[in-house]
XYZ file of C-alpha atoms in Angstrom:
733
model
C -73.732 70.602 12.194
C -70.032 70.956 12.985
C -70.475 69.067 16.205
C -72.446 66.438 14.438
C -69.738 66.166 11.781
C -67.055 65.851 14.453
C -68.983 63.090 16.126
C -69.338 61.351 12.814
C -65.594 61.592 12.216
C -64.848 60.245 15.691
C -67.236 57.399 15.125
C -65.655 56.619 11.799
C -62.193 56.658 13.324
C -63.332 54.472 16.178
C -64.907 52.070 13.737
C -61.708 52.002 11.706
C -59.645 51.398 14.843
C -61.997 48.630 15.883
C -61.719 47.111 12.450
C -57.938 47.276 12.660
C -58.055 45.707 16.096
C -60.226 42.883 14.816
C -57.939 42.356 11.846
C -54.862 42.454 14.078
C -56.447 40.019 16.465
C -57.328 37.653 13.635
C -53.820 37.869 12.227
C -52.257 37.200 15.635
C -54.563 34.248 16.184
C -53.508 32.858 12.819
C -49.812 33.261 13.625
C -50.353 31.838 17.129
C -51.931 28.723 15.698
C -48.828 28.111 13.613
C -46.272 28.705 16.377
C -46.798 25.270 17.950
C -45.846 23.627 14.667
C -42.412 25.250 14.591
C -39.455 23.156 15.850
C -36.567 25.615 16.200
C -36.053 28.776 18.240
C -34.990 30.737 15.167
C -38.144 29.793 13.261
C -40.342 30.796 16.228
C -38.606 34.168 16.586
C -38.887 34.812 12.852
C -42.612 33.962 12.902
C -43.179 36.204 15.940
C -41.518 39.279 14.425
C -43.187 38.854 11.053
C -46.527 38.194 12.766
C -46.280 41.421 14.723
C -45.235 43.344 11.646
C -48.091 42.034 9.538
C -50.810 41.798 12.182
C -50.198 45.086 13.966
C -48.768 47.155 11.134
C -45.324 47.807 12.609
C -42.664 48.833 10.143
C -39.903 46.920 11.888
C -39.700 44.437 14.721
C -36.824 42.674 16.469
C -36.984 39.670 18.818
C -34.009 39.305 21.147
C -33.266 36.189 23.201
C -30.935 35.349 26.072
C -27.403 34.378 25.068
C -26.949 32.348 28.265
C -24.261 34.730 29.510
C -26.375 37.564 30.974
C -27.119 39.328 27.712
C -29.641 39.329 24.881
C -28.934 39.099 21.162
C -31.230 39.357 18.113
C -32.747 36.038 17.134
C -35.388 37.165 14.650
C -36.337 40.315 12.765
C -38.963 41.703 10.410
C -38.115 44.668 8.225
C -34.436 43.794 8.573
C -32.205 41.076 7.275
C -30.523 39.074 10.040
C -27.266 39.715 8.196
C -27.724 43.482 8.577
C -24.797 44.942 10.592
C -27.404 46.933 12.526
C -28.412 43.679 14.269
C -24.871 42.863 15.386
C -25.349 43.878 19.009
C -25.773 42.504 22.504
C -27.761 44.233 25.228
C -27.239 43.409 28.882
C -30.110 42.302 31.083
C -29.801 45.424 33.247
C -30.167 47.658 30.228
C -33.365 45.863 29.243
C -34.741 46.156 32.767
C -34.201 49.943 32.590
C -36.628 50.058 29.682
C -39.255 47.918 31.420
C -40.518 50.792 33.577
C -43.805 49.925 35.372
C -44.951 53.501 34.881
C -45.184 52.819 31.165
C -46.660 49.321 31.360
C -50.001 48.660 29.656
C -51.442 45.137 29.594
C -47.959 43.661 30.148
C -46.457 45.713 27.320
C -44.243 48.757 27.699
C -44.752 51.965 25.689
C -41.964 54.447 26.303
C -41.978 57.978 24.876
C -39.092 58.853 22.661
C -37.332 61.120 25.113
C -37.572 58.571 27.972
C -36.411 55.646 25.855
C -33.607 57.714 24.356
C -32.335 58.616 27.781
C -32.399 55.052 29.074
C -31.215 53.248 25.956
C -27.584 52.028 25.875
C -25.227 54.291 24.033
C -22.768 51.754 22.555
C -22.450 51.913 18.793
C -24.048 48.611 17.869
C -27.176 49.372 19.842
C -27.294 52.916 18.518
C -27.221 51.581 14.976
C -30.383 49.601 15.680
C -31.962 52.580 17.324
C -31.127 54.741 14.321
C -32.360 52.011 12.013
C -35.889 52.374 13.364
C -36.336 55.454 11.200
C -36.636 59.172 11.919
C -40.402 59.111 12.555
C -40.112 56.465 15.230
C -38.480 58.807 17.659
C -41.418 61.180 17.408
C -43.700 58.650 19.078
C -43.005 55.603 21.259
C -40.993 52.426 21.572
C -42.955 49.234 22.118
C -41.231 46.547 24.226
C -42.958 43.241 25.012
C -41.046 40.985 27.448
C -40.879 37.213 26.905
C -40.731 35.318 30.205
C -40.179 31.645 31.059
C -42.206 29.454 33.406
C -40.466 30.897 36.442
C -41.209 34.456 35.343
C -37.610 35.179 34.424
C -36.885 37.265 31.365
C -35.856 35.052 28.471
C -36.143 37.690 25.730
C -38.179 40.582 24.440
C -39.892 42.010 21.344
C -38.960 45.536 20.291
C -40.952 47.448 17.655
C -42.151 50.888 16.536
C -45.399 51.993 14.938
C -44.873 54.684 12.247
C -48.166 54.163 10.399
C -50.135 56.704 12.400
C -49.723 58.878 15.394
C -52.192 56.901 17.466
C -50.905 54.706 20.229
C -51.869 51.036 20.025
C -55.220 50.430 21.638
C -55.534 48.531 24.895
C -57.251 45.735 22.987
C -54.321 45.489 20.595
C -51.873 45.471 23.494
C -53.912 42.765 25.229
C -53.788 40.705 22.095
C -50.066 41.359 21.788
C -49.487 40.250 25.404
C -51.446 37.073 24.781
C -49.479 36.532 21.617
C -46.217 37.128 23.519
C -47.225 34.528 26.116
C -47.946 32.041 23.375
C -44.640 32.960 21.743
C -42.845 32.345 25.064
C -44.454 28.920 25.308
C -43.536 28.161 21.710
C -39.973 29.311 22.384
C -39.741 27.032 25.413
C -41.089 24.101 23.417
C -38.746 24.799 20.513
C -35.803 25.222 22.881
C -36.682 21.951 24.613
C -37.036 20.257 21.243
C -33.703 21.664 20.103
C -32.106 20.494 23.341
C -33.685 17.077 22.919
C -32.664 16.932 19.279
C -29.146 17.998 20.147
C -29.035 15.482 22.988
C -30.294 12.736 20.694
C -27.761 13.763 18.093
C -25.024 13.699 20.710
C -26.197 10.341 22.016
C -26.336 8.960 18.491
C -22.839 10.257 17.865
C -21.704 8.767 21.170
C -23.378 5.491 20.280
C -21.713 5.340 16.887
C -18.403 6.359 18.367
C -18.660 3.861 21.219
C -19.482 1.011 18.884
C -16.459 1.935 16.842
C -14.290 2.055 19.956
C -15.536 -1.242 21.366
C -14.609 -2.927 18.104
C -10.998 -1.851 18.545
C -9.071 -4.341 20.648
C -5.541 -3.152 19.953
C -4.681 -0.735 22.769
C -2.564 1.712 20.768
C -5.110 1.815 17.954
C -7.909 2.397 20.483
C -6.129 5.269 22.225
C -5.687 7.175 18.974
C -9.309 6.460 18.009
C -10.502 7.875 21.355
C -8.703 11.173 20.799
C -9.769 11.351 17.171
C -13.431 10.732 18.073
C -13.340 13.327 20.859
C -11.934 15.891 18.426
C -14.790 15.215 16.024
C -17.440 15.540 18.745
C -16.297 19.011 19.817
C -14.946 20.258 16.509
C -11.269 20.746 17.174
C -8.141 19.226 15.591
C -6.134 19.400 18.823
C -6.215 16.643 21.422
C -4.123 14.387 23.634
C -4.448 11.410 25.944
C -2.419 10.468 29.006
C -2.444 7.097 30.762
C -1.395 6.448 34.347
C 1.874 4.531 34.644
C 1.645 2.711 37.980
C 5.326 1.814 38.028
C 6.613 5.397 37.763
C 3.474 6.966 39.307
C 3.240 9.449 36.460
C 0.961 10.248 33.564
C 2.511 9.070 30.295
C 1.557 10.855 27.076
C 0.302 8.153 24.707
C -1.460 10.159 21.960
C -0.958 13.744 20.772
C -2.735 15.208 17.765
C -2.927 18.672 16.234
C -0.512 21.209 17.667
C 0.120 18.861 20.609
C 2.271 16.812 18.223
C 4.904 19.509 18.677
C 4.932 19.043 22.451
C 8.069 17.598 24.018
C 6.724 16.566 27.419
C 5.772 12.898 27.700
C 5.441 12.415 31.485
C 3.524 14.402 34.078
C 3.308 14.107 37.853
C 0.137 14.264 39.915
C -1.099 17.859 40.197
C 1.209 19.089 37.421
C -0.391 20.954 34.532
C -3.995 20.551 33.486
C -3.810 16.767 33.073
C -2.035 16.350 36.407
C -4.667 18.542 38.083
C -7.475 16.425 36.626
C -5.672 13.283 37.840
C -5.284 14.757 41.309
C -8.834 16.096 41.705
C -10.586 13.353 39.669
C -12.743 16.129 38.153
C -12.927 17.743 34.735
C -11.243 21.098 34.253
C -12.064 23.695 31.573
C -9.819 26.741 31.133
C -10.954 29.684 28.990
C -7.445 30.967 28.244
C -4.582 28.607 28.920
C -2.030 31.333 28.305
C -3.360 33.229 31.354
C -3.729 30.177 33.574
C -1.212 30.138 36.455
C -0.745 26.364 36.219
C 0.235 26.319 32.553
C 3.244 24.283 31.449
C 5.973 25.774 29.285
C 5.998 22.918 26.751
C 2.248 23.302 26.162
C 2.190 27.090 26.354
C 4.630 27.159 23.455
C 1.812 25.914 21.221
C -0.331 28.979 22.118
C -3.523 27.101 23.054
C -6.516 29.112 24.192
C -9.412 27.191 25.686
C -8.357 23.804 27.070
C -10.518 21.019 28.498
C -9.413 17.897 30.351
C -11.653 15.075 31.574
C -10.685 11.991 33.591
C -10.857 8.444 32.249
C -12.132 6.479 35.234
C -12.095 2.702 35.626
C -13.054 0.930 38.820
C -13.352 4.231 40.670
C -9.769 5.236 39.838
C -8.458 7.713 37.290
C -6.548 5.675 34.720
C -5.997 8.460 32.219
C -6.822 12.009 31.102
C -8.378 13.031 27.791
C -7.717 16.601 26.690
C -8.893 18.924 23.896
C -7.969 22.489 23.002
C -9.087 25.398 20.822
C -6.500 27.516 19.095
C -8.902 30.338 18.162
C -9.393 33.258 20.530
C -12.987 33.504 21.762
C -13.872 29.810 21.461
C -14.462 28.200 24.822
C -15.709 24.931 26.232
C -19.129 25.499 27.752
C -20.941 23.349 30.324
C -22.635 21.347 27.563
C -19.239 20.638 25.985
C -17.856 19.457 29.314
C -20.898 17.250 29.912
C -20.659 15.779 26.414
C -16.955 14.994 26.732
C -17.506 13.503 30.197
C -20.152 11.153 28.823
C -17.814 10.252 25.997
C -14.972 9.684 28.477
C -17.145 7.248 30.431
C -17.782 5.213 27.311
C -14.151 5.502 26.232
C -13.097 4.201 29.655
C -15.263 1.135 29.110
C -13.671 0.573 25.713
C -10.239 1.089 27.261
C -10.979 -1.428 29.997
C -12.308 -3.826 27.383
C -9.119 -3.492 25.339
C -6.977 -3.968 28.436
C -8.903 -7.079 29.427
C -8.581 -8.382 25.892
C -4.855 -7.648 25.964
C -4.521 -9.480 29.282
C -6.457 -12.441 27.909
C -4.375 -12.349 24.732
C -1.127 -12.295 26.689
C -2.408 -15.058 28.963
C -3.430 -17.127 25.946
C -0.054 -16.475 24.363
C 1.702 -17.593 27.544
C -0.407 -20.744 27.729
C 0.212 -21.385 24.049
C 3.964 -21.048 24.504
C 3.833 -23.361 27.512
C 1.885 -25.942 25.520
C 4.020 -25.630 22.407
C 7.286 -25.854 24.330
C 6.211 -28.735 26.526
C 8.102 -31.973 26.010
C 4.876 -33.835 26.749
C 2.324 -34.512 24.032
C -0.834 -32.531 24.848
C -3.922 -32.849 22.691
C -7.640 -32.105 22.619
C -9.881 -34.775 21.133
C -13.586 -34.488 20.350
C -16.145 -37.082 21.374
C -15.801 -38.740 17.969
C -12.185 -39.482 18.830
C -10.634 -36.973 16.411
C -7.891 -34.488 17.172
C -8.981 -30.851 17.405
C -5.659 -29.650 18.807
C -2.161 -31.093 19.142
C 0.950 -29.326 20.402
C 4.329 -29.258 18.690
C 5.641 -32.197 20.721
C 3.584 -34.494 18.485
C 5.748 -33.567 15.509
C 8.959 -34.029 17.491
C 7.924 -37.444 18.821
C 5.595 -38.889 16.185
C 6.643 -36.945 13.093
C 3.145 -35.633 12.277
C 2.587 -31.926 11.667
C -0.213 -30.355 13.653
C -2.312 -29.777 10.530
C -1.949 -33.475 9.683
C -3.245 -34.507 13.102
C -6.273 -32.192 13.301
C -9.263 -34.235 12.186
C -7.334 -37.530 12.398
C -8.799 -40.409 14.394
C -6.613 -40.696 17.505
C -7.106 -44.466 17.702
C -5.450 -44.849 14.283
C -2.110 -44.057 15.927
C -2.491 -46.610 18.707
C -1.198 -50.182 18.523
C -4.177 -52.331 17.468
C -2.794 -55.231 19.511
C -3.135 -53.216 22.725
C -6.397 -52.385 24.546
C -8.296 -49.634 22.679
C -8.133 -46.046 23.840
C -11.009 -45.139 26.147
C -11.925 -41.561 25.283
C -15.468 -41.473 26.653
C -14.323 -41.294 30.264
C -11.284 -40.649 32.355
C -8.566 -43.192 31.689
C -5.951 -43.909 34.359
C -2.328 -43.572 33.274
C -1.052 -46.554 31.293
C 2.446 -47.795 32.139
C 3.369 -47.774 28.448
C 1.394 -47.678 25.205
C 2.723 -47.977 21.675
C 1.849 -45.283 19.113
C 2.802 -45.420 15.474
C 5.134 -42.742 14.161
C 4.701 -41.243 10.717
C 7.657 -43.301 9.454
C 5.967 -46.513 10.609
C 8.114 -47.126 13.680
C 6.670 -47.298 17.172
C 7.038 -44.771 19.968
C 6.514 -45.829 23.560
C 4.297 -43.327 25.382
C 2.821 -43.046 28.842
C -0.662 -41.668 28.174
C -3.770 -40.628 30.043
C -6.957 -38.707 29.272
C -9.262 -36.375 31.173
C -12.881 -35.824 30.164
C -13.850 -32.143 29.920
C -17.491 -31.290 30.612
C -19.531 -28.229 29.675
C -21.397 -25.916 32.050
C -24.249 -28.400 32.555
C -21.955 -31.363 33.086
C -22.317 -32.979 29.678
C -19.174 -34.483 28.104
C -17.654 -32.013 25.670
C -14.008 -32.775 24.889
C -11.191 -35.078 25.917
C -7.853 -33.709 27.074
C -5.011 -36.077 26.290
C -1.554 -36.249 27.858
C 1.338 -38.434 26.757
C 5.034 -38.617 27.522
C 7.643 -40.171 25.279
C 9.354 -42.929 27.261
C 10.946 -44.658 24.279
C 14.458 -43.772 25.408
C 13.728 -44.655 29.007
C 12.273 -48.005 28.010
C 15.164 -48.645 25.636
C 17.712 -47.963 28.347
C 15.734 -50.037 30.829
C 15.542 -52.895 28.340
C 19.264 -52.599 27.711
C 19.866 -52.740 31.439
C 17.639 -55.772 31.834
C 19.308 -57.438 28.857
C 22.765 -56.604 30.172
C 21.898 -57.988 33.576
C 20.492 -61.143 32.000
C 23.480 -61.529 29.706
C 25.822 -60.924 32.604
C 24.084 -63.574 34.702
C 24.099 -66.074 31.862
C 27.673 -65.130 31.022
C 28.836 -65.760 34.550
C 27.090 -69.089 34.560
C 28.386 -70.021 31.110
C 31.893 -68.812 31.903
C 32.073 -70.828 35.088
C 30.736 -73.941 33.412
C 33.019 -73.469 30.400
C 36.170 -73.343 32.519
C 35.232 -76.435 34.485
C 34.002 -78.159 31.358
C 37.214 -77.243 29.561
C 39.242 -78.943 32.284
C 37.132 -82.071 31.916
C 37.486 -81.958 28.138
C 41.242 -81.661 28.465
C 41.321 -84.820 30.536
C 38.903 -86.629 28.220
C 40.808 -85.575 25.136
C 44.133 -86.469 26.698
C 43.037 -89.932 27.742
C 41.483 -90.500 24.329
C 44.759 -89.627 22.638
C 46.687 -91.888 25.035
C 44.232 -94.675 24.371
C 44.678 -94.268 20.636
C 48.454 -94.400 21.000
C 48.317 -97.580 23.080
C 46.126 -99.466 20.643
C 47.822 -102.495 19.145
C 47.537 -103.342 15.538
C 45.403 -106.279 16.401
C 42.831 -104.340 18.387
C 39.292 -104.599 17.066
C 38.279 -101.842 14.631
C 35.276 -101.080 16.797
C 37.538 -100.035 19.671
C 39.516 -97.711 17.382
C 36.283 -96.131 16.036
C 35.009 -95.622 19.575
C 38.176 -93.807 20.585
C 37.939 -91.614 17.437
C 34.287 -90.820 18.270
C 35.440 -89.756 21.739
C 38.074 -87.490 20.182
C 35.592 -85.928 17.712
C 33.018 -85.340 20.463
C 35.722 -83.837 22.643
C 36.676 -81.473 19.801
C 33.092 -80.361 19.248
C 32.702 -79.838 22.972
C 35.877 -77.744 22.963
C 34.440 -75.569 20.188
C 31.237 -75.110 22.193
C 33.296 -74.208 25.238
C 35.181 -71.637 23.170
C 31.870 -70.086 22.117
C 30.727 -69.958 25.719
C 33.935 -68.204 26.695
C 33.532 -65.732 23.808
C 29.944 -65.024 24.774
C 30.870 -64.528 28.417
C 33.765 -62.257 27.310
C 36.184 -64.297 29.385
C 38.282 -65.701 26.613
C 41.785 -64.337 26.221
C 41.989 -62.036 23.180
C 45.098 -61.035 21.318
C 44.129 -57.659 19.832
C 46.355 -55.800 17.424
C 46.056 -53.027 14.872
C 44.055 -54.574 12.128
C 42.979 -53.917 8.561
C 39.479 -55.372 8.111
C 40.065 -55.640 4.382
C 42.889 -58.115 5.013
C 40.618 -60.242 7.187
C 37.857 -60.181 4.582
C 40.311 -60.935 1.766
C 41.753 -63.871 3.650
C 38.314 -65.386 4.231
C 36.783 -64.688 0.813
C 37.474 -68.082 -0.761
C 36.469 -69.999 2.369
C 33.208 -68.046 2.644
C 32.444 -68.736 -1.000
C 32.822 -72.482 -0.419
C 30.675 -72.373 2.739
C 27.874 -70.448 1.026
C 27.694 -72.797 -1.943
C 26.710 -72.137 -5.514
C 23.189 -70.840 -4.701
C 24.449 -67.789 -2.799
C 26.284 -64.961 -4.547
C 29.003 -63.304 -2.468
C 29.562 -59.581 -3.160
C 31.687 -56.855 -1.582
C 31.273 -53.072 -1.130
C 34.485 -51.948 0.522
C 35.517 -48.333 1.129
C 38.927 -47.549 -0.333
C 40.211 -45.261 2.446
C 39.049 -47.444 5.306
C 40.546 -46.732 8.719
C 42.214 -49.328 10.929
C 40.859 -50.917 14.105
C 42.271 -52.770 17.098
C 40.889 -56.298 17.410
C 41.838 -59.983 17.519
C 41.876 -61.052 13.837
C 40.964 -64.625 14.734
C 37.886 -63.442 16.604
C 36.876 -61.111 13.758
C 37.139 -64.122 11.433
C 34.883 -65.998 13.848
C 32.384 -63.151 13.730
C 32.352 -63.117 9.926
C 32.023 -66.874 9.801
C 29.074 -66.971 12.216
C 27.246 -64.184 10.367
C 27.850 -65.831 6.986
C 26.536 -69.180 8.207
C 23.405 -67.516 9.638
C 22.871 -65.716 6.345
C 23.214 -68.969 4.398
C 20.604 -70.645 6.598
C 18.256 -67.661 6.035
C 18.494 -68.153 2.231
C 17.535 -71.803 1.659
C 16.586 -71.019 -1.923
C 19.703 -68.985 -2.622
C 20.314 -65.260 -2.688
C 23.033 -62.675 -2.229
C 25.362 -62.067 0.701
C 26.967 -58.606 0.683
C 29.903 -57.639 2.884
C 30.650 -53.922 3.166
C 32.907 -51.534 5.042
C 32.760 -47.778 5.638
C 34.156 -44.998 7.788
C 31.750 -43.291 10.213
C 32.100 -39.938 11.990
C 29.920 -38.983 14.939
C 30.280 -35.312 15.906
C 30.133 -33.764 19.361
C 27.104 -31.607 18.597
C 25.012 -34.012 16.557
C 23.250 -37.233 17.497
C 24.450 -40.540 16.158
C 22.724 -41.505 12.878
C 20.177 -44.098 13.865
C 18.718 -45.386 17.085
C 21.243 -48.239 17.325
C 24.190 -45.815 17.379
C 22.904 -43.472 20.045
C 25.098 -45.088 22.741
C 28.302 -44.413 20.796
C 30.418 -41.531 22.001
C 31.486 -38.914 19.438
C 34.493 -40.003 17.432
C 35.732 -41.946 14.383
C 34.511 -45.460 13.656
C 34.759 -48.233 11.057
C 31.646 -50.241 10.172
C 31.470 -53.809 8.870
C 28.107 -54.873 7.401
C 26.874 -58.323 6.455
C 23.608 -58.178 4.469
C 21.547 -61.048 3.082
C 18.429 -61.294 0.949
C 16.869 -64.005 3.060
C 13.553 -64.439 4.839
C 14.204 -61.700 7.388
C 12.824 -61.366 10.920
C 10.066 -59.474 12.684
C 10.725 -56.932 15.434
C 10.148 -59.467 18.181
C 12.924 -61.732 16.864
C 15.372 -58.879 16.368
C 14.974 -57.981 20.033
C 15.977 -61.518 21.102
C 18.475 -62.421 18.411
C 21.602 -61.845 20.536
C 20.307 -63.721 23.575
C 22.329 -66.863 24.398
C 20.714 -70.183 23.551
C 17.968 -68.434 21.571
C 17.487 -70.033 18.151
C 14.827 -70.295 15.493
C 16.233 -73.589 14.242
C 14.920 -77.007 15.092
C 16.154 -79.203 17.900
C 19.702 -80.357 17.225
C 20.206 -77.835 14.400
C 21.844 -75.096 16.423
C 23.164 -74.195 19.853
C 21.779 -70.650 20.000
C 25.269 -69.318 20.751
C 26.380 -68.139 17.299
C 25.045 -64.586 17.439
C 25.565 -64.386 21.189
C 29.221 -65.136 20.465
C 29.287 -62.357 17.833
C 27.836 -59.926 20.374
C 30.360 -60.969 23.007
C 33.402 -60.664 20.702
C 32.370 -57.253 19.371
C 31.550 -55.908 22.833
C 34.844 -57.224 24.249
C 36.596 -55.431 21.359
C 35.027 -52.084 22.386
C 32.495 -52.016 19.568
C 28.769 -52.313 19.009
C 26.614 -54.593 16.878
C 22.972 -54.281 15.835
C 20.588 -55.819 13.380
C 18.101 -54.322 10.904
C 15.598 -56.749 9.479
C 12.105 -56.910 8.075
C 10.222 -60.080 7.458
C 10.528 -61.012 3.793
C 13.149 -58.331 3.061
C 16.375 -59.810 4.388
C 18.646 -58.974 7.294
C 21.626 -56.673 7.799
C 24.102 -56.983 10.694
C 26.278 -53.921 11.340
C 29.423 -53.988 13.455
C 30.937 -50.685 14.555
C 34.545 -50.584 15.870
C 36.630 -47.562 16.938
C 38.992 -46.306 14.219
C 42.609 -45.822 15.278
C 44.879 -45.131 12.297
C 45.300 -43.868 8.740
C 43.289 -45.376 5.882
C 44.443 -48.486 4.083
C 44.400 -49.371 0.424
C 41.490 -51.237 -1.072
C 42.413 -54.917 -1.399
C 39.459 -56.348 -3.225
């Protein structure tokens, strides 16, 4: 009966054990099915330890995982809180291997008796606290250790647990299930680790992408350099960073940005091979130092800031190191691992691209600025015109020459500035240089420009824009015209002067014989003979006057200049001029009271006034007003003469005499010819064409200048300018 009872008890116990094994197996299968859904290493380790605790009935379980530095640290626990100080330990790989004794291996799991495990377990305090935390009953039985291996069979972690529920060792079936579960846990850990690595890499790449986009948008070099250091600090979680750039001229690294405690650094230049940055420059490779204060190559100015871990990476462009980016940790124990170095190197590659982009932009900007300054300071008019003939760009020379501001020209039809009487501008093709074209200034006057255009085509050869060039030749043409006029006047003057002298000799003889003939006439001579002789005398007198004008025009008459007050001349002629002008013309005066004195022949000045007054009278057939004015004029050494007509006058003091009428006026063509000898607008027999030529000759021979301002329908003003020589005189009229 007793034997039968014992057998019954054994059977019952075996049945209970089998039931527990089946339940454990079912629980492990359930946990295993959920492991593949977990995405982090911590969540896998937590599920593994809790699965073992619940499925196999362990009181406590710990899962340790490699720390990447040759040790293992707790990553998950059941029956403990991860914040429990008992789990603050690290066990070396060799210590774990001492517990994985093949003599105690069952189905890939290791069951060590208390006394064996106690002898082989590490004795440092943190590990002992875990060992003591397993409970007093645990040491009366066994430790269970299940290794977790990677694909290569290397130990990547282990599960450590005790079984205080009963004194029975885990069955082989339970250990088999646990080994299978551990293999599945290892696979889940690898997948979670890969996913974490991928997630971290994606996060890093996303951060790099965001950072790079932000850097590429920065085109100012100084702003970009600071943004590079600031972004690098954010990526690796440190407030301390710097950036050096290579200075080719001095062959040194120049400190361009310093943030964090590097702001207190005094060194700004570094030679190749000097310090961490110089070493990176020399070797072209990144350099990470765990403790800068113990590094033999440390620099005094940086060591004063007490940095700990320091990392420097090269900024490479075109295969050459163009700078060094550095970061530092101030806290003891923080270091830059391989992943940190790789991340900062990838960032440095992108930062180098942004740096090169900013440098290229700066070069383009400086080149554009140089070209802009060249264009804006060019004396030539340079413009860009679209195919519709409108300005899209005009340099500053347009305002100097034509008077239009650039903003007034942009959008303006270029042909609207050209002289409509000249051939139209050809903007559709290349136009050869024109000798001279007239362009209207803003004030309505004309500028003489040499102009040409070049057709600009796009990449496929289609016309796109027209580039226009023009040079102001107004002064050159004016001087050339003056030279031509002077040469013509000189030629005519020589001819007229020679003829006048010979003609004067003939007139002297004719006049003399006429006077002798008149004296010899008897009282009984026919009246017709007397009238004929008088006609000869009158004709001889008129011819003598004409000869005098020719001599004045040719500047070969003998003048008798003296210091002269123009007011006296005007006063002496006032009544005579009034009679000559008649009742239909009003004579008025505008004389300056402190007028200076001039040197001239008073008789010739009277002749000038008389000729101008007679011309004015003829220009006002219906009556009008003739105004005679005087004024003092000063032309300084550093300022141009006021008005185009005065530009040939040297700096000094002058007196002006103006004769203005309200007559019919003249167009620009007539004003250009008005002083030419024998040129007249009057009918045949009404004028000799020498009146104004005589005025020009007298004034020029007196050292002065004369010019005319006139507009058709708005009268004419002649201005005579003579050098001033003495103190002012009193107003006489």
